[in-house]
CSV table of C-alpha atoms and ligand atoms in Angstrom, one decimal:
chain,number,residue,atom,x,y,z
I,9,GLU,CA,0.0,0.0,0.0
I,10,LYS,CA,2.8,2.4,0.8
I,11,SER,CA,3.9,4.4,-2.1
I,12,GLY,CA,6.9,6.3,-1.0
I,13,ALA,CA,8.2,8.1,2.0
I,14,SER,CA,5.7,10.9,2.2
I,15,SER,CA,2.6,8.8,2.1
I,16,SER,CA,4.0,6.3,4.7
I,17,LYS,CA,4.8,9.3,6.9
I,18,SER,CA,1.2,10.6,6.8
I,19,GLU,CA,-0.1,7.1,7.4
I,20,ASP,CA,2.1,6.9,10.5
I,21,SER,CA,1.2,10.3,11.8
I,22,LEU,CA,-2.6,9.8,12.3
I,23,ARG,CA,-4.1,7.9,15.2
I,24,SER,CA,-7.3,5.8,14.9
I,25,PRO,CA,-10.5,7.8,15.4
I,26,ILE,CA,-12.7,6.9,18.3
I,27,CYS,CA,-16.4,6.4,17.7
I,28,CYS,CA,-19.3,5.9,20.1
I,29,ILE,CA,-23.0,4.9,19.6
I,30,MET,CA,-26.0,6.8,20.8
I,31,GLY,CA,-29.7,6.9,20.4
I,32,HIS,CA,-33.1,5.9,21.8
I,33,VAL,CA,-33.5,2.5,23.5
I,34,ASP,CA,-34.3,-0.4,21.2
I,35,THR,CA,-33.2,1.4,18.0
I,36,GLY,CA,-30.6,-1.3,17.7
I,37,LYS,CA,-27.4,0.2,19.1
I,38,THR,CA,-26.2,-3.1,20.7
I,39,LYS,CA,-27.2,-5.1,17.6
I,40,LEU,CA,-25.3,-2.6,15.4
I,41,LEU,CA,-22.2,-3.1,17.5
I,42,ASP,CA,-22.6,-6.8,17.2
I,43,CYS,CA,-23.0,-6.6,13.5
I,44,ILE,CA,-19.9,-4.5,12.9
I,45,ARG,CA,-17.9,-6.7,15.4
I,46,GLY,CA,-19.3,-10.0,14.2
I,47,THR,CA,-20.4,-11.0,17.7
I,48,ASN,CA,-23.7,-11.5,19.4
I,49,VAL,CA,-24.0,-9.7,22.7
I,50,GLN,CA,-27.5,-8.6,22.1
I,51,GLU,CA,-28.8,-12.2,22.3
I,52,GLY,CA,-26.9,-12.9,25.5
I,53,GLU,CA,-23.7,-14.2,24.2
I,54,ALA,CA,-22.0,-12.0,26.7
I,55,GLY,CA,-19.5,-14.6,27.8
I,56,GLY,CA,-16.1,-13.1,27.3
I,57,ILE,CA,-17.3,-9.7,26.3
I,58,THR,CA,-18.1,-8.7,29.9
I,59,GLN,CA,-14.5,-9.0,30.8
I,60,GLN,CA,-13.3,-7.3,27.7
I,61,ILE,CA,-12.0,-3.8,27.5
I,62,GLY,CA,-14.9,-1.6,26.6
I,63,ALA,CA,-13.7,-0.8,23.2
I,64,THR,CA,-13.4,-2.7,20.0
I,65,TYR,CA,-10.5,-2.0,17.6
I,66,PHE,CA,-11.0,-2.5,13.8
I,67,PRO,CA,-7.7,-2.6,12.0
I,68,ALA,CA,-7.7,-0.8,8.6
I,69,GLU,CA,-7.3,-4.2,6.8
I,70,ASN,CA,-10.5,-5.3,8.4
I,71,ILE,CA,-12.3,-2.1,7.3
I,72,ARG,CA,-10.8,-2.5,3.8
I,73,GLU,CA,-12.2,-6.1,3.6
I,74,ARG,CA,-15.6,-5.1,4.9
I,75,THR,CA,-15.9,-2.2,2.4
I,76,LYS,CA,-14.3,-3.6,-0.7
I,77,GLU,CA,-17.7,-3.8,-2.5
I,78,LEU,CA,-17.9,-0.1,-2.3
I,79,LYS,CA,-14.8,0.2,-4.5
I,80,ALA,CA,-13.6,3.1,-2.6
I,81,ASP,CA,-10.4,4.2,-4.1
I,82,ALA,CA,-9.5,6.7,-1.5
I,83,LYS,CA,-6.8,5.4,0.8
I,84,LEU,CA,-7.3,4.7,4.5
I,85,LYS,CA,-4.8,7.0,6.3
I,86,VAL,CA,-5.7,6.0,9.8
I,87,PRO,CA,-4.5,2.7,11.3
I,88,GLY,CA,-8.0,1.6,12.2
I,89,LEU,CA,-11.1,2.6,14.1
I,90,LEU,CA,-11.8,2.3,17.8
I,91,VAL,CA,-15.5,1.8,18.7
I,92,ILE,CA,-16.6,2.3,22.3
I,93,ASP,CA,-18.6,-0.8,23.3
I,94,THR,CA,-21.0,0.7,25.8
I,95,PRO,CA,-23.9,2.2,23.8
I,96,GLY,CA,-25.8,5.2,25.2
I,97,HIS,CA,-25.5,8.5,26.9
I,98,GLU,CA,-23.2,7.3,29.7
I,99,SER,CA,-20.4,6.4,27.4
I,100,PHE,CA,-20.6,9.8,25.9
I,101,THR,CA,-21.0,12.0,29.0
I,102,ASN,CA,-18.9,10.1,31.5
I,103,LEU,CA,-16.0,9.2,29.2
I,104,ARG,CA,-14.2,12.4,29.0
I,105,SER,CA,-10.6,13.2,28.5
I,106,ARG,CA,-9.4,16.3,30.2
I,107,GLY,CA,-12.4,18.4,29.5
I,108,SER,CA,-13.2,17.3,26.0
I,109,GLY,CA,-15.2,14.4,24.8
I,110,LEU,CA,-13.4,11.1,24.3
I,111,CYS,CA,-15.3,10.4,21.1
I,112,ASP,CA,-14.2,11.9,17.8
I,113,ILE,CA,-17.4,11.0,16.1
I,114,ALA,CA,-20.7,9.4,17.1
I,115,ILE,CA,-23.2,7.2,15.4
I,116,LEU,CA,-26.7,8.4,16.2
I,117,VAL,CA,-29.1,5.4,15.7
I,118,VAL,CA,-32.6,6.1,14.6
I,119,ASP,CA,-35.2,3.4,14.0
I,120,ILE,CA,-36.7,4.0,10.5
I,121,THR,CA,-40.0,2.7,11.7
I,122,HIS,CA,-40.2,5.1,14.7
I,123,GLY,CA,-38.4,8.2,13.6
I,124,LEU,CA,-37.0,10.6,16.2
I,125,GLU,CA,-37.8,9.6,19.8
I,126,PRO,CA,-37.2,11.3,23.2
I,127,GLN,CA,-33.7,9.9,23.7
I,128,THR,CA,-32.7,10.7,20.1
I,129,ILE,CA,-33.4,14.3,20.9
I,130,GLU,CA,-31.5,14.1,24.2
I,131,SER,CA,-28.5,12.6,22.3
I,132,LEU,CA,-28.8,15.3,19.7
I,133,ASN,CA,-28.6,18.0,22.3
I,134,LEU,CA,-25.5,16.4,23.9
I,135,LEU,CA,-23.9,16.2,20.5
I,136,LYS,CA,-24.7,19.8,19.8
I,137,MET,CA,-23.5,20.9,23.2
I,138,ARG,CA,-20.2,19.2,22.8
I,139,ASN,CA,-20.0,20.2,19.1
I,140,THR,CA,-19.3,16.5,18.3
I,141,GLU,CA,-19.5,15.3,14.7
I,142,PHE,CA,-21.9,12.5,14.0
I,143,VAL,CA,-23.6,10.4,11.4
I,144,VAL,CA,-27.1,9.0,11.5
I,145,ALA,CA,-27.6,5.3,11.1
I,146,LEU,CA,-31.2,4.9,9.9
I,147,ASN,CA,-31.6,1.4,11.2
I,148,LYS,CA,-34.0,-1.5,10.7
I,149,ILE,CA,-34.5,-0.9,7.0
I,150,ASP,CA,-35.1,-4.6,6.7
I,151,ARG,CA,-38.4,-4.0,8.5
I,152,LEU,CA,-39.8,-2.1,5.5
I,153,TYR,CA,-42.6,-4.2,4.2
I,154,GLY,CA,-41.3,-6.5,1.4
I,155,TRP,CA,-37.6,-5.7,2.0
I,156,LYS,CA,-35.4,-8.1,0.0
I,157,VAL,CA,-32.4,-9.1,2.1
I,158,CYS,CA,-29.0,-8.4,0.5
I,159,ARG,CA,-26.7,-9.5,3.2
I,160,ASN,CA,-23.9,-7.1,4.1
I,161,ALA,CA,-24.4,-5.2,0.8
I,162,PRO,CA,-23.6,-1.5,0.3
I,163,ILE,CA,-26.8,0.4,0.6
I,164,VAL,CA,-27.1,1.7,-3.0
I,165,LYS,CA,-26.7,-1.9,-4.3
I,166,ALA,CA,-29.3,-3.2,-1.8
I,167,MET,CA,-31.7,-0.4,-2.6
I,168,LYS,CA,-31.6,-1.2,-6.3
I,169,GLN,CA,-32.8,-4.7,-5.5
I,170,GLN,CA,-35.9,-3.4,-3.9
I,171,SER,CA,-39.4,-3.2,-5.4
I,172,LYS,CA,-40.9,0.2,-6.3
I,173,ASP,CA,-43.2,-0.1,-3.2
I,174,VAL,CA,-40.3,-0.6,-0.8
I,175,GLN,CA,-38.4,2.3,-2.4
I,176,PHE,CA,-41.4,4.4,-2.1
I,177,GLU,CA,-41.9,3.6,1.5
I,178,PHE,CA,-38.3,4.1,2.3
I,179,ASN,CA,-38.3,7.6,0.6
I,180,THR,CA,-41.5,8.6,2.5
I,181,ARG,CA,-40.1,7.6,5.9
I,182,LEU,CA,-36.7,9.2,5.1
I,183,THR,CA,-38.5,12.5,4.1
I,184,GLN,CA,-40.4,12.5,7.4
I,185,ILE,CA,-37.3,11.9,9.4
I,186,VAL,CA,-35.3,14.6,7.6
I,187,THR,CA,-38.2,16.9,8.5
I,188,GLN,CA,-38.1,15.8,12.1
I,189,PHE,CA,-34.3,16.6,12.2
I,190,LYS,CA,-35.0,19.9,10.6
I,191,GLU,CA,-37.4,20.7,13.5
I,192,GLN,CA,-34.5,20.2,15.8
I,193,GLY,CA,-32.4,22.6,13.8
I,194,ILE,CA,-30.4,19.9,12.1
I,195,ASN,CA,-30.0,19.5,8.4
I,196,THR,CA,-29.5,15.9,7.2
I,197,GLU,CA,-29.2,14.1,3.9
I,198,LEU,CA,-28.6,10.6,2.6
I,199,TYR,CA,-24.9,10.3,2.7
I,200,TYR,CA,-24.3,9.5,-0.9
I,201,LYS,CA,-26.2,12.6,-1.9
I,202,ASN,CA,-24.6,14.7,0.7
I,203,LYS,CA,-21.8,16.3,-1.4
I,204,GLU,CA,-21.5,19.2,1.0
I,205,MET,CA,-21.0,17.1,4.1
I,206,GLY,CA,-19.7,19.2,6.8
I,207,LYS,CA,-20.9,21.0,9.9
I,208,ASP,CA,-24.0,22.1,8.0
I,209,THR,CA,-25.5,18.9,6.8
I,210,PHE,CA,-25.2,15.6,8.6
I,211,SER,CA,-25.2,12.3,6.7
I,212,ILE,CA,-27.8,9.6,7.0
I,213,ILE,CA,-26.8,6.0,6.3
I,214,PRO,CA,-29.6,3.5,6.0
I,215,THR,CA,-28.6,0.2,7.8
I,216,SER,CA,-29.9,-3.1,9.0
I,217,ALA,CA,-28.1,-4.5,12.0
I,218,ILE,CA,-29.7,-7.9,11.3
I,219,SER,CA,-28.9,-8.4,7.7
I,220,GLY,CA,-26.0,-6.0,7.4
I,221,GLU,CA,-27.1,-3.7,4.5
I,222,GLY,CA,-25.4,-0.4,4.8
I,223,ILE,CA,-22.7,-1.5,7.3
I,224,PRO,CA,-19.9,-1.2,4.7
I,225,ASP,CA,-21.1,2.3,4.0
I,226,LEU,CA,-21.2,3.2,7.7
I,227,LEU,CA,-17.6,1.9,8.4
I,228,LEU,CA,-16.2,3.6,5.3
I,229,LEU,CA,-17.9,6.9,6.0
I,230,LEU,CA,-16.7,7.0,9.6
I,231,VAL,CA,-13.1,6.5,8.6
I,232,GLN,CA,-13.0,8.7,5.5
I,233,TRP,CA,-14.8,11.5,7.2
I,234,THR,CA,-12.7,11.6,10.3
I,235,GLN,CA,-9.4,11.3,8.4
I,236,LYS,CA,-10.4,14.0,6.0
I,237,THR,CA,-11.8,16.6,8.5
I,238,MET,CA,-10.0,15.9,11.8
I,239,VAL,CA,-6.4,15.8,10.8
I,240,ASP,CA,-5.4,18.1,13.7
I,241,ARG,CA,-7.3,16.1,16.3
I,242,LEU,CA,-6.0,12.8,14.9
I,243,THR,CA,-2.4,13.8,14.6
I,244,TYR,CA,-0.1,11.8,17.0
I,245,SER,CA,1.1,13.8,20.0
I,246,SER,CA,4.1,12.8,22.1
I,247,GLU,CA,1.9,13.5,25.1
I,248,VAL,CA,-0.2,10.6,26.3
I,249,GLN,CA,-3.9,11.2,26.6
I,250,CYS,CA,-5.6,8.3,28.3
I,251,THR,CA,-8.8,7.7,30.3
I,252,VAL,CA,-9.5,5.1,32.9
I,253,LEU,CA,-12.7,3.2,32.1
I,254,GLU,CA,-12.9,0.6,34.7
I,255,VAL,CA,-11.0,-0.9,37.6
I,256,LYS,CA,-11.2,-4.7,37.8
I,257,ALA,CA,-9.8,-7.7,39.6
I,258,ILE,CA,-8.9,-10.4,37.0
I,259,GLU,CA,-7.9,-13.9,37.9
I,260,GLY,CA,-4.2,-14.3,37.3
I,261,HIS,CA,-3.7,-10.6,36.7
I,262,GLY,CA,-4.6,-9.0,40.1
I,263,THR,CA,-6.2,-5.6,39.9
I,264,THR,CA,-6.1,-4.1,36.5
I,265,ILE,CA,-7.4,-1.0,34.9
I,266,ASP,CA,-9.1,-0.8,31.5
I,267,VAL,CA,-8.2,2.4,29.7
I,268,VAL,CA,-8.8,4.1,26.4
I,269,LEU,CA,-5.6,5.4,25.0
I,270,ILE,CA,-6.7,8.4,23.0
I,271,ASN,CA,-3.4,9.7,21.9
I,272,GLY,CA,0.3,9.0,22.2
I,273,ILE,CA,2.1,5.7,22.9
I,274,LEU,CA,2.2,3.5,26.1
I,275,HIS,CA,5.1,1.2,26.8
I,276,GLU,CA,5.6,-1.6,29.2
I,277,GLY,CA,7.6,-0.2,32.1
I,278,ASP,CA,6.3,3.3,31.7
I,279,GLN,CA,6.0,5.1,35.0
I,280,ILE,CA,2.4,6.2,35.3
I,281,ILE,CA,0.2,8.1,37.8
I,282,VAL,CA,-3.5,7.6,38.2
I,283,CYS,CA,-5.8,9.2,40.6
I,284,GLY,CA,-6.6,7.1,43.7
I,285,MET,CA,-9.2,7.4,46.5
I,286,GLN,CA,-6.9,9.2,48.8
I,287,ASP,CA,-3.7,9.9,47.0
I,288,PRO,CA,-2.3,9.7,43.5
I,289,ILE,CA,-1.0,6.2,42.7
I,290,VAL,CA,2.5,6.2,41.3
I,291,THR,CA,3.3,2.9,39.7
I,292,SER,CA,4.8,1.4,36.5
I,293,ILE,CA,3.1,-0.6,33.7
I,294,ARG,CA,3.8,-4.3,34.3
I,295,ALA,CA,1.8,-5.5,31.3
I,296,LEU,CA,-0.1,-4.0,28.4
I,297,LEU,CA,-2.9,-6.3,27.3
I,298,THR,CA,-5.5,-6.2,24.6
I,299,PRO,CA,-8.1,-8.8,23.6
I,300,HIS,CA,-7.5,-10.6,20.3
I,301,PRO,CA,-8.7,-8.5,17.4
I,302,MET,CA,-12.3,-8.8,16.2
I,303,LYS,CA,-13.7,-12.3,16.0
I,304,GLU,CA,-11.5,-13.8,18.6
I,305,LEU,CA,-12.8,-11.2,21.0
I,306,ARG,CA,-14.8,-13.8,22.7
I,307,ILE,CA,-12.0,-16.0,23.8
I,308,LYS,CA,-12.2,-15.9,27.6
I,309,GLY,CA,-9.3,-14.7,29.7
I,310,SER,CA,-6.9,-14.7,26.8
I,311,TYR,CA,-5.1,-11.5,26.1
I,312,LEU,CA,-2.3,-10.4,23.8
I,313,HIS,CA,0.7,-8.9,25.5
I,314,HIS,CA,2.4,-5.8,23.9
I,315,LYS,CA,5.7,-4.0,24.4
I,316,GLU,CA,4.1,-0.8,23.3
I,317,ILE,CA,0.7,0.3,22.0
I,318,LYS,CA,-0.2,3.3,19.8
I,319,ALA,CA,-3.4,5.2,20.1
I,320,ALA,CA,-6.3,4.8,19.8
I,321,GLN,CA,-6.8,1.6,21.6
I,322,GLY,CA,-8.7,-0.1,24.5
I,323,ILE,CA,-6.1,-1.5,26.8
I,324,LYS,CA,-6.0,-3.5,30.0
I,325,ILE,CA,-3.1,-2.4,32.2
I,326,ASN,CA,-1.6,-4.5,34.9
I,327,ALA,CA,0.4,-2.7,37.5
I,328,GLN,CA,0.9,-2.7,41.3
I,329,GLY,CA,-1.3,-0.7,43.6
I,330,LEU,CA,-4.3,-0.1,41.3
I,331,GLU,CA,-6.9,-1.2,43.8
I,332,HIS,CA,-8.0,2.3,44.6
I,333,ALA,CA,-7.8,3.8,41.1
I,334,ILE,CA,-10.8,5.8,40.1
I,335,ALA,CA,-12.7,5.3,36.9
I,336,GLY,CA,-13.3,8.3,34.8
I,337,THR,CA,-10.0,10.0,35.5
I,338,SER,CA,-6.9,10.4,33.3
I,339,LEU,CA,-3.8,8.3,33.3
I,340,TYR,CA,-0.6,10.3,33.2
I,341,VAL,CA,2.8,9.1,32.1
I,342,VAL,CA,5.9,10.5,33.8
I,343,GLY,CA,8.3,11.5,31.1
I,344,PRO,CA,12.1,11.8,31.6
I,345,ASP,CA,11.8,15.6,32.0
I,346,ASP,CA,8.7,15.6,34.2
I,347,ASP,CA,8.6,16.4,37.8
I,348,VAL,CA,6.7,13.6,39.6
I,349,GLU,CA,5.1,16.1,42.0
I,350,ASN,CA,3.6,18.2,39.2
I,351,VAL,CA,2.2,15.1,37.5
I,352,LYS,CA,0.7,14.0,40.8
I,353,GLU,CA,-0.9,17.3,41.2
I,354,ALA,CA,-2.4,17.1,37.7
I,355,ALA,CA,-3.8,13.7,38.4
I,356,MET,CA,-5.5,14.8,41.6
I,357,GLU,CA,-7.0,17.8,39.9
I,358,ASP,CA,-8.8,15.3,37.7
I,359,MET,CA,-10.3,13.7,40.8
I,360,ARG,CA,-11.8,17.0,41.8
I,361,SER,CA,-13.5,17.4,38.5
I,362,VAL,CA,-14.8,13.8,38.6
I,363,MET,CA,-16.2,14.5,42.1
I,364,SER,CA,-17.9,17.7,41.0
I,365,ARG,CA,-19.5,15.8,38.1
I,366,ILE,CA,-20.8,13.1,40.6
I,367,ASP,CA,-22.1,15.8,42.9
I,368,LYS,CA,-24.1,17.4,40.1
I,369,SER,CA,-25.8,14.2,38.9
D,11,GDP,P1,-30.6,-0.9,21.9
D,11,GDP,O1,-31.5,-0.8,23.0
D,11,GDP,O2,-30.6,0.3,21.0
D,11,GDP,O3,-29.2,-1.4,22.2
D,11,GDP,O4,-31.3,-2.0,20.9
D,11,GDP,P2,-31.0,-3.5,20.6
D,11,GDP,O5,-29.7,-3.7,19.8
D,11,GDP,O6,-31.1,-4.3,21.9
D,11,GDP,O7,-32.2,-3.9,19.7
D,11,GDP,C1,-33.5,-3.9,20.1
D,11,GDP,C2,-34.3,-4.9,19.3
D,11,GDP,O8,-34.4,-4.5,17.9
D,11,GDP,C3,-33.8,-6.3,19.3
D,11,GDP,O9,-34.9,-7.2,19.4
D,11,GDP,C4,-33.0,-6.4,18.0
D,11,GDP,O10,-32.9,-7.7,17.6
D,11,GDP,C5,-33.9,-5.6,17.1
D,11,GDP,N1,-33.1,-5.0,16.0
D,11,GDP,C6,-32.0,-4.2,16.2
D,11,GDP,N2,-31.5,-3.8,14.9
D,11,GDP,C7,-32.4,-4.3,14.0
D,11,GDP,C8,-32.5,-4.2,12.6
D,11,GDP,O11,-31.7,-3.6,11.9
D,11,GDP,N3,-33.6,-4.9,12.0
D,11,GDP,C9,-34.5,-5.6,12.8
D,11,GDP,N4,-35.5,-6.2,12.1
D,11,GDP,N5,-34.4,-5.6,14.1
D,11,GDP,C10,-33.4,-5.0,14.7
């Protein structure tokens, strides 16, 4: 893929974008995650998932494979896509990284048979407030009466297979939903007609989380849109930006923390500081663990060890003294030129902001 030094440089200089899923209950958020991951959490196949890391990483090769029917000639410049596994508001509001949202882009899921619902509007308001980019997945298109399944097909191809009646019903519902968005002050358009995609007009991607139509389009749009418009945000920084999602005791690993590495690189042996109940915890990374990519995600208790990991990634960190670490705070790496006391101070500052958020809710 690499064609010379300059292109390989730009490929190396962008991190993976981070995406989260929002929307009203029962619109298919969990099912959509399952569909893109190739798992089945929604039907109770939780098994290994519950002890996973809270984010699924899709390497670029995987995205390329899933989207090849779209014949997208544009290159993927990001190494992959990191999708946060907890659907809903909480993942969006609680997962913050030093004041800004953790997600670079959101998928707002709307059920085509229901249109906008109360939590859709709540989600929209959060997105507006944070000024977060999003795309709309207009889900459950397979529920349109007479829908002919075209498993995992790009949406334009799938739409061409449908009868005039189905196409008519689709267009009617789409028009209604575009109007509902307009009433919320949001312009939307089908993504393949949205030439002016930008802050002014948000893209709609029709999907089925059951039969997979539109999923290739969704994946490709997320990656292409972020790499095109968020170059600054996605450029690697030497400073580590990392948020603690969860503190867990794991058999054979002691107490571990699950983190999302948003930017920068973590290494085995790095000296880190995380916020504790009483005091900052100063420790060093004993092991950097991730689940196996994609399909093997379900293998229980089996993790890959890494010497170093580049952002963005969901990671399980094993280190001494993590028992009292606090979820929702930032992890800091002590660099060779850093003063440990200053970094401790920064870590505890985070705790005060987490506490004030808890007080407010
Ligand atoms: P969530 O509450 O938004 O996470 O919704 P779920 O993923 O739990 O889905 C709610 C229900 O809708 C479940 O019964 C799913 O099987 C069903 N569902 C989700 N997506 C689709 C879809 O694209 N088509 C159809 N027919 N059903 C769907």
